[in-house]
Tab-separated table of C-alpha atoms and ligand atoms in Angstrom:
chain	number	residue	atom	x	y	z
P	22	MET	CA	-13.704	-10.666	21.749
P	23	SER	CA	-11.320	-13.186	20.259
P	24	LEU	CA	-11.240	-13.821	16.502
P	25	SER	CA	-10.652	-17.152	14.815
P	26	MET	CA	-9.034	-17.181	11.399
P	27	ALA	CA	-8.882	-20.044	8.889
P	28	LEU	CA	-5.745	-19.926	6.745
P	29	THR	CA	-5.320	-21.915	3.536
P	30	LYS	CA	-2.513	-24.486	3.726
P	31	GLY	CA	0.036	-24.840	0.955
P	32	ARG	CA	0.929	-22.242	-1.684
P	33	LEU	CA	-0.821	-19.341	0.066
P	34	GLU	CA	0.278	-20.226	3.579
P	35	LYS	CA	3.763	-18.685	3.600
P	36	LYS	CA	2.632	-15.468	1.932
P	37	THR	CA	-0.307	-15.086	4.324
P	38	VAL	CA	1.890	-15.629	7.391
P	39	GLU	CA	4.432	-13.125	6.030
P	40	MET	CA	1.652	-10.613	5.592
P	41	LEU	CA	0.318	-11.079	9.133
P	42	ASP	CA	3.883	-10.830	10.403
P	43	ALA	CA	4.418	-7.550	8.580
P	44	CYS	CA	1.195	-6.251	10.193
P	45	GLY	CA	2.714	-6.884	13.638
P	46	TYR	CA	0.818	-10.083	14.461
P	47	GLY	CA	2.494	-12.799	16.564
P	48	THR	CA	2.802	-15.636	14.053
P	49	GLU	CA	5.805	-17.521	15.539
P	50	ALA	CA	3.721	-20.663	16.194
P	51	LEU	CA	2.612	-20.718	12.534
P	52	LYS	CA	6.211	-20.595	11.363
P	53	ASP	CA	7.396	-23.428	13.603
P	54	LYS	CA	4.306	-25.556	13.430
P	55	GLY	CA	5.257	-29.232	13.247
P	56	ARG	CA	2.022	-31.195	12.722
P	57	ALA	CA	-0.176	-28.825	14.754
P	58	LEU	CA	-3.184	-27.261	13.009
P	59	VAL	CA	-4.406	-24.728	15.600
P	60	PHE	CA	-2.225	-21.815	16.716
P	61	LYS	CA	-2.555	-18.876	19.083
P	62	ASP	CA	-1.273	-15.459	18.091
P	63	SER	CA	1.357	-14.353	20.616
P	64	LYS	CA	0.459	-10.653	20.343
P	65	LYS	CA	-3.238	-10.390	19.460
P	66	ASP	CA	-6.416	-12.069	20.641
P	67	LEU	CA	-6.525	-14.295	17.590
P	68	GLU	CA	-6.490	-18.032	16.898
P	69	TYR	CA	-5.462	-19.547	13.558
P	70	PHE	CA	-6.527	-22.835	11.906
P	71	LEU	CA	-4.652	-24.258	8.930
P	72	VAL	CA	-7.042	-25.938	6.500
P	73	LYS	CA	-7.456	-26.850	2.835
P	74	ALA	CA	-8.850	-24.126	0.586
P	75	ASN	CA	-12.376	-25.577	0.213
P	76	ASP	CA	-12.566	-26.211	3.941
P	77	CYS	CA	-11.593	-22.604	4.631
P	78	ILE	CA	-14.894	-21.518	3.061
P	79	THR	CA	-16.798	-24.227	4.964
P	80	TYR	CA	-15.349	-23.178	8.344
P	81	VAL	CA	-16.151	-19.532	7.673
P	82	GLU	CA	-19.659	-20.252	6.360
P	83	HIS	CA	-20.421	-22.253	9.514
P	84	GLY	CA	-18.966	-19.580	11.795
P	85	VAL	CA	-16.313	-21.882	13.266
P	86	ALA	CA	-13.821	-19.411	11.835
P	87	ASP	CA	-14.835	-15.741	11.941
P	88	VAL	CA	-12.580	-14.906	9.003
P	89	GLY	CA	-10.584	-16.788	6.387
P	90	VAL	CA	-7.884	-16.265	3.793
P	91	VAL	CA	-8.517	-18.178	0.582
P	92	GLY	CA	-7.834	-17.874	-3.151
P	93	LYS	CA	-10.389	-16.303	-5.479
P	94	ASP	CA	-10.159	-19.515	-7.532
P	95	THR	CA	-11.743	-21.488	-4.680
P	96	LEU	CA	-14.341	-18.761	-4.052
P	97	LEU	CA	-15.353	-18.737	-7.724
P	98	GLU	CA	-15.768	-22.498	-7.727
P	99	GLY	CA	-18.131	-22.755	-4.762
P	100	GLY	CA	-19.618	-21.306	-1.584
P	101	LYS	CA	-21.470	-18.042	-1.163
P	102	TYR	CA	-22.565	-17.525	2.462
P	103	TYR	CA	-19.791	-15.165	3.494
P	104	TYR	CA	-18.662	-11.592	2.859
P	105	GLU	CA	-15.582	-11.139	0.680
P	106	LEU	CA	-14.135	-7.936	2.118
P	107	LEU	CA	-10.530	-7.510	1.031
P	108	ASP	CA	-8.234	-8.404	-1.854
P	109	LEU	CA	-4.919	-9.186	-0.152
P	110	GLU	CA	-3.122	-9.019	-3.514
P	111	ILE	CA	-0.940	-12.010	-2.698
P	112	GLY	CA	-0.916	-15.394	-4.415
P	113	LYS	CA	-1.539	-13.680	-7.736
P	114	CYS	CA	-2.147	-15.933	-10.721
P	115	ARG	CA	-4.873	-16.398	-13.323
P	116	PHE	CA	-7.355	-18.893	-14.689
P	117	ILE	CA	-6.477	-19.809	-18.252
P	118	VAL	CA	-7.740	-21.986	-21.087
P	119	ALA	CA	-4.902	-24.002	-22.618
P	120	SER	CA	-4.394	-26.798	-25.101
P	121	LEU	CA	-1.826	-28.405	-27.347
P	122	PRO	CA	-1.065	-26.038	-30.269
P	123	GLU	CA	-2.729	-28.433	-32.740
P	124	ASN	CA	-6.032	-28.554	-30.772
P	125	ASP	CA	-7.600	-25.315	-31.929
P	126	LEU	CA	-10.435	-25.471	-29.376
P	127	PHE	CA	-12.249	-22.338	-30.401
P	128	ASN	CA	-12.497	-23.433	-34.028
P	129	LYS	CA	-13.094	-27.114	-33.442
P	130	VAL	CA	-16.250	-28.602	-34.900
P	131	GLY	CA	-18.000	-31.280	-32.848
P	132	HIS	CA	-17.662	-32.518	-29.305
P	133	ILE	CA	-15.174	-30.656	-27.092
P	134	LYS	CA	-13.875	-32.074	-23.798
P	135	ILE	CA	-12.305	-29.859	-21.127
P	136	GLY	CA	-10.309	-31.201	-18.186
P	137	THR	CA	-10.265	-29.129	-15.003
P	138	LYS	CA	-10.139	-29.044	-11.210
P	139	TYR	CA	-12.708	-26.221	-11.438
P	140	PRO	CA	-15.839	-27.521	-13.256
P	141	ASN	CA	-18.069	-24.567	-12.318
P	142	VAL	CA	-15.528	-21.987	-13.452
P	143	ALA	CA	-14.928	-23.896	-16.693
P	144	ARG	CA	-18.663	-24.407	-17.377
P	145	ASN	CA	-19.447	-20.729	-16.778
P	146	TYR	CA	-16.580	-19.609	-18.980
P	147	PHE	CA	-17.642	-21.755	-21.958
P	148	LEU	CA	-21.316	-20.858	-21.456
P	149	SER	CA	-20.313	-17.192	-21.650
P	150	LYS	CA	-18.707	-18.009	-25.015
P	151	GLY	CA	-21.859	-19.797	-26.158
P	152	MET	CA	-19.983	-23.102	-26.325
P	153	ASP	CA	-21.496	-26.368	-25.098
P	154	VAL	CA	-18.544	-28.441	-23.884
P	155	GLU	CA	-18.163	-31.602	-21.819
P	156	ILE	CA	-16.391	-30.922	-18.522
P	157	ILE	CA	-14.203	-33.698	-17.123
P	158	LYS	CA	-13.307	-33.195	-13.432
P	159	ILE	CA	-9.670	-33.932	-12.635
P	160	ASP	CA	-8.094	-33.590	-9.194
P	161	GLY	CA	-4.501	-32.714	-10.076
P	162	SER	CA	-1.787	-32.634	-12.767
P	163	VAL	CA	-4.446	-31.284	-15.132
P	164	GLU	CA	-1.839	-30.533	-17.804
P	165	LEU	CA	-1.472	-34.268	-18.369
P	166	SER	CA	-5.057	-34.729	-19.595
P	167	PRO	CA	-4.723	-33.282	-23.133
P	168	LEU	CA	-1.338	-34.982	-23.540
P	169	LEU	CA	-2.917	-38.368	-22.907
P	170	GLY	CA	-5.967	-37.588	-25.050
P	171	LEU	CA	-8.478	-37.477	-22.196
P	172	CYS	CA	-9.601	-34.013	-23.303
P	173	ASP	CA	-9.054	-31.344	-25.937
P	174	GLY	CA	-8.060	-28.575	-23.556
P	175	ILE	CA	-7.961	-27.489	-19.923
P	176	VAL	CA	-9.096	-24.700	-17.636
P	177	ASP	CA	-6.524	-24.327	-14.887
P	178	ILE	CA	-4.490	-21.935	-12.791
P	179	MET	CA	-1.319	-20.478	-14.255
P	180	GLU	CA	1.201	-18.755	-12.052
P	181	THR	CA	4.632	-18.776	-13.729
P	182	GLY	CA	3.519	-20.699	-16.841
P	183	ALA	CA	6.315	-23.231	-16.300
P	184	THR	CA	4.029	-26.274	-16.008
P	185	LEU	CA	2.238	-25.451	-19.280
P	186	LYS	CA	5.514	-24.804	-21.079
P	187	GLU	CA	7.179	-27.993	-19.883
P	188	ASN	CA	4.189	-29.975	-21.151
P	189	GLY	CA	4.008	-28.245	-24.545
P	190	LEU	CA	0.662	-26.515	-23.904
P	191	ILE	CA	-0.211	-22.990	-24.994
P	192	VAL	CA	-2.551	-20.408	-23.450
P	193	LEU	CA	-5.611	-19.756	-25.631
P	194	ASP	CA	-7.401	-17.313	-23.337
P	195	THR	CA	-7.418	-15.808	-19.850
P	196	VAL	CA	-10.594	-16.461	-17.877
P	197	CYS	CA	-9.851	-14.040	-15.008
P	198	PRO	CA	-7.124	-12.956	-12.585
P	199	ILE	CA	-6.891	-14.582	-9.150
P	200	SER	CA	-5.502	-13.491	-5.773
P	201	ALA	CA	-6.057	-14.253	-2.084
P	202	ARG	CA	-9.128	-12.742	-0.421
P	203	LEU	CA	-10.210	-12.133	3.153
P	204	ILE	CA	-13.653	-13.624	3.742
P	205	VAL	CA	-15.804	-13.008	6.805
P	206	ASN	CA	-18.639	-14.964	8.415
P	207	LYS	CA	-21.851	-12.955	8.119
P	208	ALA	CA	-22.792	-13.182	11.817
P	209	SER	CA	-19.224	-12.461	12.964
P	210	PHE	CA	-19.276	-9.300	10.877
P	211	LYS	CA	-22.180	-8.072	12.994
P	212	LEU	CA	-21.190	-9.479	16.397
P	213	LYS	CA	-17.435	-8.856	16.187
P	214	ARG	CA	-17.500	-5.824	13.921
P	215	LYS	CA	-14.707	-3.940	15.700
P	216	GLU	CA	-12.313	-6.927	15.785
P	217	VAL	CA	-13.005	-7.715	12.126
P	218	MET	CA	-12.607	-4.087	11.061
P	219	ASP	CA	-9.340	-3.767	13.019
P	220	LEU	CA	-7.975	-6.832	11.223
P	221	ILE	CA	-9.117	-5.511	7.835
P	222	HIS	CA	-7.537	-2.145	8.591
P	223	ASP	CA	-4.187	-3.760	9.498
P	224	LEU	CA	-4.177	-5.943	6.365
P	225	GLU	CA	-5.300	-3.072	4.143
P	226	GLN	CA	-2.345	-0.978	5.314
P	227	GLU	CA	-0.004	-3.813	4.343
P	228	VAL	CA	-1.679	-4.161	0.914
P	229	LEU	CA	-1.041	-0.435	0.383
P	230	ARG	CA	2.586	-0.690	1.600
P	231	ASN	CA	3.197	-3.626	-0.772
P	232	ALA	CA	1.663	-1.720	-3.693
P	233	ALA	CA	3.772	1.368	-2.907
P	234	ALA	CA	6.932	-0.772	-2.735
P	235	LEU	CA	6.239	-2.021	-6.285
P	236	GLU	CA	5.918	1.485	-7.745
J	19	PRP	C1	-1.157	-25.661	-9.979
J	19	PRP	C2	-1.944	-25.586	-11.281
J	19	PRP	C3	-0.866	-25.852	-12.311
J	19	PRP	C4	0.373	-25.226	-11.697
J	19	PRP	C5	0.618	-23.870	-12.331
J	19	PRP	O1	-1.017	-26.997	-9.622
J	19	PRP	O2	-2.994	-26.523	-11.305
J	19	PRP	O3	-0.669	-27.234	-12.490
J	19	PRP	O4	0.101	-25.070	-10.296
J	19	PRP	O5	1.761	-23.251	-11.818
J	19	PRP	P1	2.870	-22.615	-12.784
J	19	PRP	O6	2.175	-21.762	-13.807
J	19	PRP	O7	3.727	-21.776	-11.860
J	19	PRP	O8	3.646	-23.723	-13.402
J	19	PRP	P2	-0.448	-27.462	-8.216
J	19	PRP	O9	1.018	-27.192	-8.109
J	19	PRP	O10	-1.257	-26.824	-7.140
J	19	PRP	O11	-0.580	-29.036	-8.228
J	19	PRP	P3	-1.709	-30.028	-8.771
J	19	PRP	O12	-1.653	-29.993	-10.262
J	19	PRP	O13	-1.349	-31.357	-8.245
J	19	PRP	O14	-3.029	-29.525	-8.246
C-alpha cells in the first residue's frame, strides 16, 4: 500500500529531504519543485505533500497524510490525535525565555506580559513556575515585542542565538529542547503497519548513522 507523507515547509524542509535522500528515497521532485506541492517518490511507493507546520498535524490527524515530519515546537503547541514515533534529531533548537537585561522577569513584582508565537507552551511553562502572567500572541519577529515595550519578555525558539543577540536580549531560562519528529496517523499505523514500520526503520538507521558521525 502507498504511503502519503506531509513534510513541513521552510526551515525543516531541506534537512528532511536530505535525510530521506540519505535513506535511499527518490526525492528529486522535492529538490526541483517549482510551485508544486505534491510529489511522487521516484523509488518508493510514497507521495509527499509540502505544508505549513500546523497543517502537517492537521493532515496527519485527519488521515489525509499517513505520516508527517514536524517540529516538536508545533506538537507541543497543539494537536494530539496522532502517534509520535521517532525523533529524527534534525532541526535541533530550543524553547527559551528571554528579555532585555534590565527586565528581570523572575523577580519582577506586579503584572508580567509575555510575547510569543506559542501561547500554550508559554502558559504551561509559567504555570509550572507558579507564575500568573499575561500571554500576548504574536505571529512573527517576536524579539521586537520587548524592545517596543509590548511585553516584558518572550518565549520563543532559539537556534543559533543570533536574533536574540542582535536585538540585545538575553536568555533567562530554557523551557525544553526541540527537534523534528515523525508523527503517524492512528488508523494508518494499524492499516499500513508494515509500510510505516519500514519507513521508521529506514529513518532510524539514518538517525543512528548521523549520531555515529558526530562521535
Ligand atoms: C525563528 C524564531 C527566532 C529565530 C531564532 O523565527 O522565532 O526569531 O528563528 O533563530 P536564531 O536563534 O538562529 O537567530 P523565524 O526565522 O522562523 O521567523 P519569524 O520570527 O518571522 O517567525
